Short mmCIF file of C-alpha atoms in Angstrom, two decimals:
data_model
loop_
_atom_site.label_atom_id
_atom_site.label_comp_id
_atom_site.label_asym_id
_atom_site.label_seq_id
_atom_site.Cartn_x
_atom_site.Cartn_y
_atom_site.Cartn_z
CA MET U 1 125.57 108.20 124.41
CA SER U 2 122.91 106.79 127.38
CA GLY U 3 123.14 103.44 128.49
CA SER U 4 126.04 102.98 127.00
CA SER U 5 129.36 102.36 127.26
CA SER U 6 131.88 104.22 126.67
CA SER U 7 134.32 101.54 124.93
CA ASP U 8 134.75 100.82 120.50
CA GLN U 9 132.61 97.65 120.75
CA LEU U 10 129.74 97.09 119.34
CA VAL U 11 126.44 97.54 121.04
CA ARG U 12 123.58 95.04 119.27
CA SER U 13 120.79 96.05 118.28
CA GLY U 14 119.20 92.58 117.93
CA GLU U 15 120.06 89.14 116.12
CA GLU U 16 116.88 88.94 114.41
CA ARG U 17 118.50 90.76 109.99
CA ASP U 18 121.71 92.44 110.13
CA GLY U 19 121.22 96.40 109.56
CA PRO U 20 124.15 98.92 109.14
CA LEU U 21 126.68 99.91 111.15
CA LEU U 22 125.93 103.63 112.83
CA ILE U 23 129.06 105.21 114.20
CA THR U 24 127.63 107.91 116.08
CA GLU U 25 127.85 109.81 119.98
CA ASP U 26 124.83 113.27 119.26
CA GLU U 27 122.00 111.33 120.87
CA GLU U 28 119.55 112.93 119.26
CA LEU U 29 120.93 111.84 115.86
CA LEU U 30 121.58 108.48 116.56
CA ASP U 31 117.77 108.60 118.22
CA ASP U 32 116.97 109.79 114.33
CA LEU U 33 119.00 106.45 112.86
CA LEU U 34 117.69 103.97 114.83
CA ARG U 35 113.65 105.36 113.94
CA LEU U 36 114.41 105.53 110.31
CA CYS U 37 116.39 101.80 110.42
CA ALA U 38 112.58 100.37 112.10
CA ALA U 39 111.49 102.01 109.65
CA ALA U 40 113.41 99.93 107.17
CA GLY U 41 113.06 97.10 108.33
CA ALA U 42 116.33 96.76 109.68
CA LEU U 43 118.51 96.35 112.75
CA PRO U 44 121.44 97.85 113.29
CA GLU U 45 124.99 97.91 115.26
CA VAL U 46 125.80 100.84 116.93
CA ALA U 47 129.35 102.22 117.96
CA HIS U 48 131.04 106.02 119.18
CA ARG U 49 133.17 105.70 117.44
CA PRO U 50 134.86 103.77 114.09
CA PRO U 51 135.29 100.19 114.66
CA LEU U 52 139.42 99.77 114.32
CA GLY U 53 139.77 96.90 113.42
CA LYS U 54 138.43 96.06 109.59
CA GLU U 55 136.82 93.23 110.22
CA GLU U 56 133.84 94.76 111.97
CA TRP U 57 134.49 97.88 109.68
CA GLU U 58 133.68 95.78 105.97
CA ALA U 59 131.05 93.21 107.42
CA ALA U 60 128.04 96.40 107.72
CA PRO U 61 126.12 95.52 104.42
CA LEU U 62 126.03 99.76 105.18
CA VAL U 63 127.73 102.46 107.44
CA VAL U 64 126.25 105.53 108.61
CA VAL U 65 128.12 107.62 109.81
CA GLY U 66 126.52 111.18 112.26
CA ALA U 67 128.82 114.13 111.41
CA ASP U 68 130.48 114.48 114.91
CA ALA U 69 132.59 111.52 113.88
CA ALA U 70 133.33 111.29 110.36
CA GLY U 71 136.91 113.30 111.53
CA ARG U 72 137.99 110.23 112.83
CA LEU U 73 137.34 108.09 109.96
CA SER U 74 140.78 108.02 108.19
CA VAL U 75 141.73 104.84 110.83
CA VAL U 76 139.36 102.47 109.10
CA GLY U 77 140.48 103.08 105.65
CA ARG U 78 138.10 103.55 102.56
CA ARG U 79 134.51 101.02 102.24
CA ALA U 80 131.58 100.73 99.87
CA GLY U 81 128.40 102.28 101.05
CA VAL U 82 129.65 104.66 103.98
CA ILE U 83 127.09 107.52 103.87
CA ILE U 84 127.25 110.77 106.74
CA ALA U 85 124.85 112.10 108.20
CA GLY U 86 124.29 115.29 110.12
CA ARG U 87 122.18 118.31 110.24
CA ASP U 88 123.58 121.30 107.40
CA ALA U 89 124.96 119.15 104.49
CA ASP U 90 126.92 121.99 103.08
CA ASP U 91 128.95 121.67 105.91
CA VAL U 92 132.25 122.17 104.31
CA ALA U 93 134.60 120.17 106.90
CA VAL U 94 131.99 117.43 106.36
CA LEU U 95 131.85 118.09 102.63
CA ARG U 96 136.02 117.78 102.92
CA GLN U 97 136.06 115.09 105.18
CA ALA U 98 133.13 113.12 103.92
CA VAL U 99 135.55 113.47 99.85
CA GLU U 100 138.45 112.11 101.71
CA VAL U 101 137.11 108.75 103.37
CA GLY U 102 134.41 108.51 99.64
CA ALA U 103 131.94 109.16 101.48
CA GLU U 104 128.12 108.14 98.71
CA ARG U 105 126.64 110.76 100.16
CA VAL U 106 126.17 113.36 103.04
CA LEU U 107 122.98 114.14 103.60
CA ALA U 108 121.26 115.95 106.10
CA LEU U 109 117.20 114.92 108.08
CA PRO U 110 115.18 115.43 108.23
CA ASP U 111 115.46 116.03 104.60
CA GLY U 112 116.82 112.81 103.14
CA GLU U 113 115.06 110.18 105.62
CA ARG U 114 113.32 109.65 103.11
CA TRP U 115 115.89 108.38 100.75
CA LEU U 116 117.83 107.30 103.48
CA VAL U 117 115.77 104.16 104.49
CA ASP U 118 115.17 103.29 101.01
CA ARG U 119 119.11 102.85 100.82
CA ILE U 120 119.36 100.62 104.53
CA ALA U 121 116.14 98.97 102.82
CA ASP U 122 118.07 97.92 99.51
CA ALA U 123 121.27 97.48 102.10
CA VAL U 124 119.59 94.77 104.45
CA GLU U 125 117.73 93.06 101.91
CA GLY U 126 120.06 92.58 98.73
CA ALA U 127 119.34 94.73 95.55
CA GLY U 128 118.96 92.01 93.15
CA PRO U 129 116.50 91.97 90.20
CA PRO U 130 113.41 92.28 90.93
CA ALA U 131 110.64 89.49 90.65
CA LEU U 132 109.58 88.43 87.84
CA THR U 133 105.83 89.17 89.05
CA VAL U 134 103.09 87.16 86.78
CA GLY U 135 99.06 88.14 87.21
CA VAL U 136 97.32 85.15 86.54
CA VAL U 137 93.25 85.90 85.80
CA GLY U 138 90.04 84.22 84.65
CA GLY U 139 88.15 85.41 81.36
CA ARG U 140 85.21 84.53 83.41
CA GLY U 141 84.21 83.31 86.87
CA GLY U 142 84.84 79.74 87.19
CA ALA U 143 87.69 79.33 84.77
CA GLY U 144 90.39 77.77 87.07
CA ALA U 145 92.91 81.15 87.40
CA SER U 146 93.30 81.00 90.95
CA THR U 147 93.68 76.65 91.04
CA LEU U 148 96.69 78.04 88.09
CA ALA U 149 98.22 80.94 89.76
CA ALA U 150 98.31 77.98 92.84
CA ALA U 151 99.63 75.68 90.59
CA LEU U 152 102.59 78.21 88.89
CA ALA U 153 103.84 79.55 92.83
CA LEU U 154 104.03 75.56 93.37
CA THR U 155 105.57 74.36 90.74
CA ALA U 156 108.49 77.53 90.44
CA ALA U 157 109.44 77.19 94.72
CA ARG U 158 109.37 72.77 94.10
CA ALA U 159 112.22 74.07 91.52
CA GLY U 160 113.80 76.36 93.59
CA GLU U 161 111.96 79.30 93.62
CA ARG U 162 111.82 81.70 95.92
CA THR U 163 108.53 82.28 95.05
CA LEU U 164 105.63 84.50 96.87
CA LEU U 165 101.82 83.31 95.94
CA VAL U 166 99.42 86.75 96.42
CA ASP U 167 95.85 86.52 96.26
CA GLY U 168 94.95 90.02 94.58
CA ASP U 169 90.39 88.87 94.43
CA PRO U 170 89.59 89.69 97.84
CA LEU U 171 86.11 87.51 96.37
CA GLY U 172 87.47 83.99 95.70
CA GLY U 173 87.68 82.50 99.22
CA GLY U 174 91.32 82.82 100.18
CA LEU U 175 94.67 80.97 98.05
CA ASP U 176 94.68 79.86 102.03
CA VAL U 177 91.99 77.85 101.75
CA LEU U 178 92.46 76.64 98.36
CA LEU U 179 96.04 75.06 99.33
CA GLY U 180 94.74 73.75 102.82
CA GLY U 181 96.06 76.13 105.78
CA GLU U 182 93.38 78.60 106.84
CA GLN U 183 94.75 77.57 110.08
CA GLU U 184 98.45 78.52 109.51
CA LYS U 185 99.59 81.27 111.47
CA GLY U 186 100.90 84.57 109.72
CA LEU U 187 98.70 87.92 108.53
CA ARG U 188 96.55 88.46 105.33
CA TRP U 189 96.11 91.28 103.74
CA PRO U 190 93.96 93.25 106.33
CA ALA U 191 96.99 93.41 108.16
CA PHE U 192 98.58 95.64 105.82
CA ALA U 193 95.52 97.82 104.64
CA GLU U 194 97.47 100.95 106.83
CA SER U 195 100.86 99.76 105.03
CA ARG U 196 102.11 102.63 102.76
CA GLY U 197 105.30 103.40 102.00
CA ARG U 198 108.54 101.09 102.32
CA VAL U 199 107.36 98.02 103.91
CA ALA U 200 110.66 96.13 104.47
CA GLY U 201 110.18 92.60 102.03
CA GLY U 202 112.48 90.21 104.15
CA ALA U 203 110.58 91.01 107.07
CA LEU U 204 107.03 91.05 104.89
CA ALA U 205 107.26 87.44 104.08
CA GLU U 206 108.69 86.21 107.88
CA SER U 207 105.39 87.63 108.56
CA LEU U 208 102.99 85.11 106.08
CA PRO U 209 102.07 82.13 106.34
CA ARG U 210 104.46 80.05 104.89
CA LEU U 211 102.57 76.87 103.06
CA HIS U 212 104.14 73.84 100.61
CA SER U 213 107.14 75.87 100.32
CA LEU U 214 106.05 79.10 99.21
CA ARG U 215 104.82 81.50 101.40
CA VAL U 216 101.29 83.03 101.08
CA LEU U 217 98.82 86.63 101.00
CA SER U 218 95.62 85.73 101.05
CA TRP U 219 92.83 87.64 102.37
CA ASP U 220 90.99 85.98 105.88
CA ARG U 221 87.38 85.59 106.36
CA GLY U 222 86.08 89.01 108.07
CA ALA U 223 84.04 91.09 106.01
CA GLU U 224 86.99 93.53 105.20
CA VAL U 225 87.38 93.07 101.34
CA ALA U 226 88.88 96.38 100.56
CA ILE U 227 92.86 97.75 100.38
CA PRO U 228 93.64 100.81 100.02
CA PRO U 229 95.90 101.32 96.45
CA PRO U 230 98.70 102.97 98.62
CA ALA U 231 99.10 99.99 100.71
CA VAL U 232 98.32 97.63 97.63
CA ARG U 233 101.56 99.28 96.11
CA ALA U 234 103.97 99.37 98.99
CA VAL U 235 103.32 95.99 99.95
CA LEU U 236 103.89 93.79 95.79
CA ALA U 237 106.58 96.44 95.84
CA ALA U 238 108.54 95.39 99.14
CA ALA U 239 106.87 91.10 97.59
CA ARG U 240 109.19 91.94 94.16
CA ARG U 241 112.31 93.50 95.85
CA ARG U 242 113.48 90.10 97.59
CA GLY U 243 113.73 88.14 93.87
CA GLY U 244 112.06 85.20 92.91
CA VAL U 245 108.64 84.50 91.27
CA VAL U 246 106.00 86.80 92.69
CA VAL U 247 102.31 84.21 90.76
CA VAL U 248 99.27 87.12 91.59
CA ASP U 249 95.19 85.73 91.79
CA LEU U 250 93.78 88.82 89.63
CA PRO U 251 90.28 89.49 89.60
CA ARG U 252 88.32 89.99 86.74
CA ARG U 253 87.01 93.21 87.99
CA VAL U 254 90.04 96.25 87.61
CA ASP U 255 89.42 98.21 89.71
CA GLY U 256 92.02 101.24 91.49
CA THR U 257 93.32 98.30 93.77
CA ALA U 258 93.30 95.86 90.73
CA ALA U 259 94.96 98.70 88.97
CA GLU U 260 97.92 98.98 91.03
CA THR U 261 98.32 94.93 91.50
CA LEU U 262 98.76 95.20 87.49
CA ALA U 263 100.94 97.65 87.41
CA GLN U 264 103.09 95.42 88.71
CA VAL U 265 102.92 92.81 87.01
CA ASP U 266 105.31 91.52 84.67
CA ILE U 267 102.97 88.91 82.35
CA GLY U 268 99.09 88.79 82.87
CA LEU U 269 97.40 84.88 81.41
CA LEU U 270 93.93 84.99 80.67
CA LEU U 271 92.14 81.60 81.61
CA VAL U 272 89.90 81.29 79.26
CA PRO U 273 88.01 78.24 78.89
CA ALA U 274 87.62 77.31 74.76
CA GLU U 275 83.36 78.17 74.33
CA LEU U 276 82.06 80.78 72.84
CA ARG U 277 80.01 82.05 75.82
CA ALA U 278 83.19 82.61 77.81
CA VAL U 279 84.98 83.93 74.67
CA ALA U 280 83.15 86.76 74.78
CA ALA U 281 83.61 87.93 78.36
CA ALA U 282 87.10 87.26 78.00
CA ARG U 283 86.99 89.99 75.97
CA ARG U 284 85.56 92.64 78.16
CA VAL U 285 88.37 91.28 81.24
CA ALA U 286 91.15 91.76 78.16
CA ASP U 287 89.88 95.21 77.83
CA GLY U 288 90.43 96.30 81.18
CA VAL U 289 93.78 93.90 82.53
CA ARG U 290 95.96 95.28 78.96
CA ALA U 291 94.97 98.94 79.48
CA VAL U 292 97.07 99.03 82.52
CA LEU U 293 99.51 95.86 81.55
CA GLY U 294 100.95 95.63 77.55
CA ASP U 295 102.35 92.12 77.75
CA VAL U 296 98.56 90.03 78.78
CA ARG U 297 98.26 86.56 76.74
CA VAL U 298 95.79 83.78 76.26
CA VAL U 299 95.88 80.56 77.45
CA THR U 300 92.85 78.78 76.82
CA CYS U 301 91.64 75.62 79.06
CA GLY U 302 89.34 72.32 78.49
CA HIS U 303 86.54 72.13 80.03
CA PRO U 304 83.82 69.34 80.91
CA GLY U 305 80.79 68.08 80.09
CA PRO U 306 79.05 67.51 76.65
CA GLY U 307 80.02 69.91 73.64
CA SER U 308 83.66 69.73 75.01
CA GLY U 309 84.93 69.16 72.10
CA GLY U 310 83.15 71.07 69.87
CA GLY U 311 83.94 74.71 71.27
CA PRO U 312 86.91 76.72 69.41
CA THR U 313 90.34 76.59 68.79
CA ALA U 314 92.84 77.81 70.95
CA GLU U 315 94.35 79.58 67.61
CA GLU U 316 90.44 81.29 67.57
CA VAL U 317 89.99 82.35 71.35
CA ALA U 318 93.63 84.01 70.98
CA ARG U 319 92.28 85.66 67.44
CA LEU U 320 89.06 86.32 69.46
CA VAL U 321 89.59 87.64 72.53
CA GLY U 322 92.13 90.38 70.25
CA LEU U 323 95.85 88.87 72.66
CA PRO U 324 98.28 86.38 71.14
CA LEU U 325 98.08 82.99 72.13
CA ALA U 326 100.83 81.40 75.51
CA GLY U 327 99.64 78.11 75.43
CA GLU U 328 96.55 75.15 76.00
CA LEU U 329 95.60 73.75 79.32
CA PRO U 330 93.73 70.18 78.22
CA TRP U 331 91.08 69.51 81.14
CA GLU U 332 92.68 67.72 83.69
CA ALA U 333 90.44 64.79 84.56
CA GLY U 334 89.85 63.86 88.69
CA LEU U 335 91.27 67.91 90.09
CA SER U 336 88.07 68.84 91.43
CA GLU U 337 88.67 65.58 93.33
CA ASP U 338 92.37 66.23 94.38
CA LEU U 339 91.39 69.70 95.55
CA ALA U 340 88.76 68.43 97.39
CA ARG U 341 91.03 65.91 99.32
CA GLY U 342 93.77 68.57 99.42
CA ARG U 343 95.61 67.69 97.36
CA ALA U 344 97.76 70.91 95.61
CA PRO U 345 97.17 71.79 92.01
CA GLY U 346 99.45 71.23 89.48
CA THR U 347 101.10 67.58 92.11
CA ARG U 348 100.43 65.44 89.44
CA GLU U 349 103.95 65.37 87.70
CA ARG U 350 101.89 63.98 84.64
CA GLY U 351 98.95 65.44 84.38
CA PRO U 352 97.77 68.69 82.70
CA LEU U 353 98.97 71.07 85.00
CA ALA U 354 101.82 69.73 86.24
CA ARG U 355 102.77 69.78 82.20
CA PHE U 356 102.01 73.22 81.47
CA CYS U 357 103.19 75.06 84.61
CA ALA U 358 107.13 73.24 84.08
CA GLY U 359 107.38 74.07 80.24
CA PHE U 360 106.24 77.75 81.08
CA TRP U 361 108.48 77.94 83.94
CA GLU U 362 111.50 76.37 81.47
CA ARG U 363 110.33 78.58 78.71
CA VAL U 364 111.54 82.05 81.27
CA ARG U 365 114.16 80.78 82.68
CA GLY U 366 115.48 80.08 78.72
CA ALA U 367 114.38 83.23 78.32
CA GLY U 368 117.21 85.09 80.36
CA GLY U 369 116.10 83.36 84.44
CA ALA U 370 113.14 83.82 86.52
CA GLY U 371 114.65 87.93 87.11
CA ALA U 372 113.21 88.29 83.56
CA ALA U 373 110.27 90.21 82.40
CA GLY U 374 109.96 89.66 79.00
CA ALA U 375 110.81 86.19 79.27
CA VAL U 376 107.97 84.70 76.64
CA HIS U 377 107.65 87.68 75.17
CA GLY U 378 106.64 87.15 71.43
CA ALA U 379 107.59 83.21 72.51
CA GLU U 380 104.91 81.04 70.16
CA THR U 381 103.55 77.72 71.59
CA GLU U 382 104.37 73.89 70.82
CA PRO U 383 102.87 72.44 68.25
CA GLY U 384 99.53 71.90 69.53
CA GLY U 385 99.79 74.78 71.41
CA ALA U 386 100.16 73.14 75.37
CA TRP U 387 103.23 74.09 77.36
CA GLU U 388 104.26 70.54 77.85
#
């Protein structure tokens, strides 16, 4: 192997994140394995031959052994997460060695490249339960869906959940602006327009602005307002693999890109002001959303102004829209002024918005934790309709 010593010591390729241990003296194979590690967002360790120390052998999240080195694995014993990679998956000698060391798979390259990228990424990122993903969509324009989505995400983050807030509405003005972080460094949606296949979840999160203890994937102020569906699929899949909570602010019109987003949402909340015109608009939005997402529920919200107390009840709104009722969010006086002054939504602990969000996550956790995708299925609201 050019440029490396002939000792058994590991060669650190980088220090940012722990990747797999690669064992081979085949330079061409090593080049391929390094390329696949890069595609998985992992920085590997490289050895010429199996390490003599048990600690080194067992510490790596995954070991990928070249077929040229497989015969020397007997010196270190068995462990989980060993892949043997070469050019011929049917080589009898290599298959025999794989059985002897308990390798989970013998892989031929280049045919198995995509599988190996996924396996490396899973090993580096962990393969725990996917993030509970909640989508919020307004029944009409100006209903406050972005505010509710941000408040839900901030509430989850304050409770210690690993949280990502995703701006799924390119015409919404930017959730980073709502949270006062439009000047924060980090990538926005247009930077991911060419993403395909596997995106590393850890690298994705680290590239995004960090605002109020959560990561935010927002739009910028440029002219680009369209991200191809495959890019959206890749990015959201990466976000979900990290676990925790993902909250998405959804557009009201379901096009191909929005459908890709909805396909990765577990629970949809349709925010509907308690007024008849809003109900009429919300029915059309609901039809588009539930064509893709099975679990969609109504959250009714109050509105200011004359006649604000004479609209339909929460139960009537849910019945007219044709969806189950998830809860009622009363109007919060002073919220608009708070947002204009840069105060994050849902930070007034005794305000209706904060109480609703806390109650929502309490229901989710009580039904099985943040990884329970069906956590609010069948849940009934408290008397009066609000989750307080």
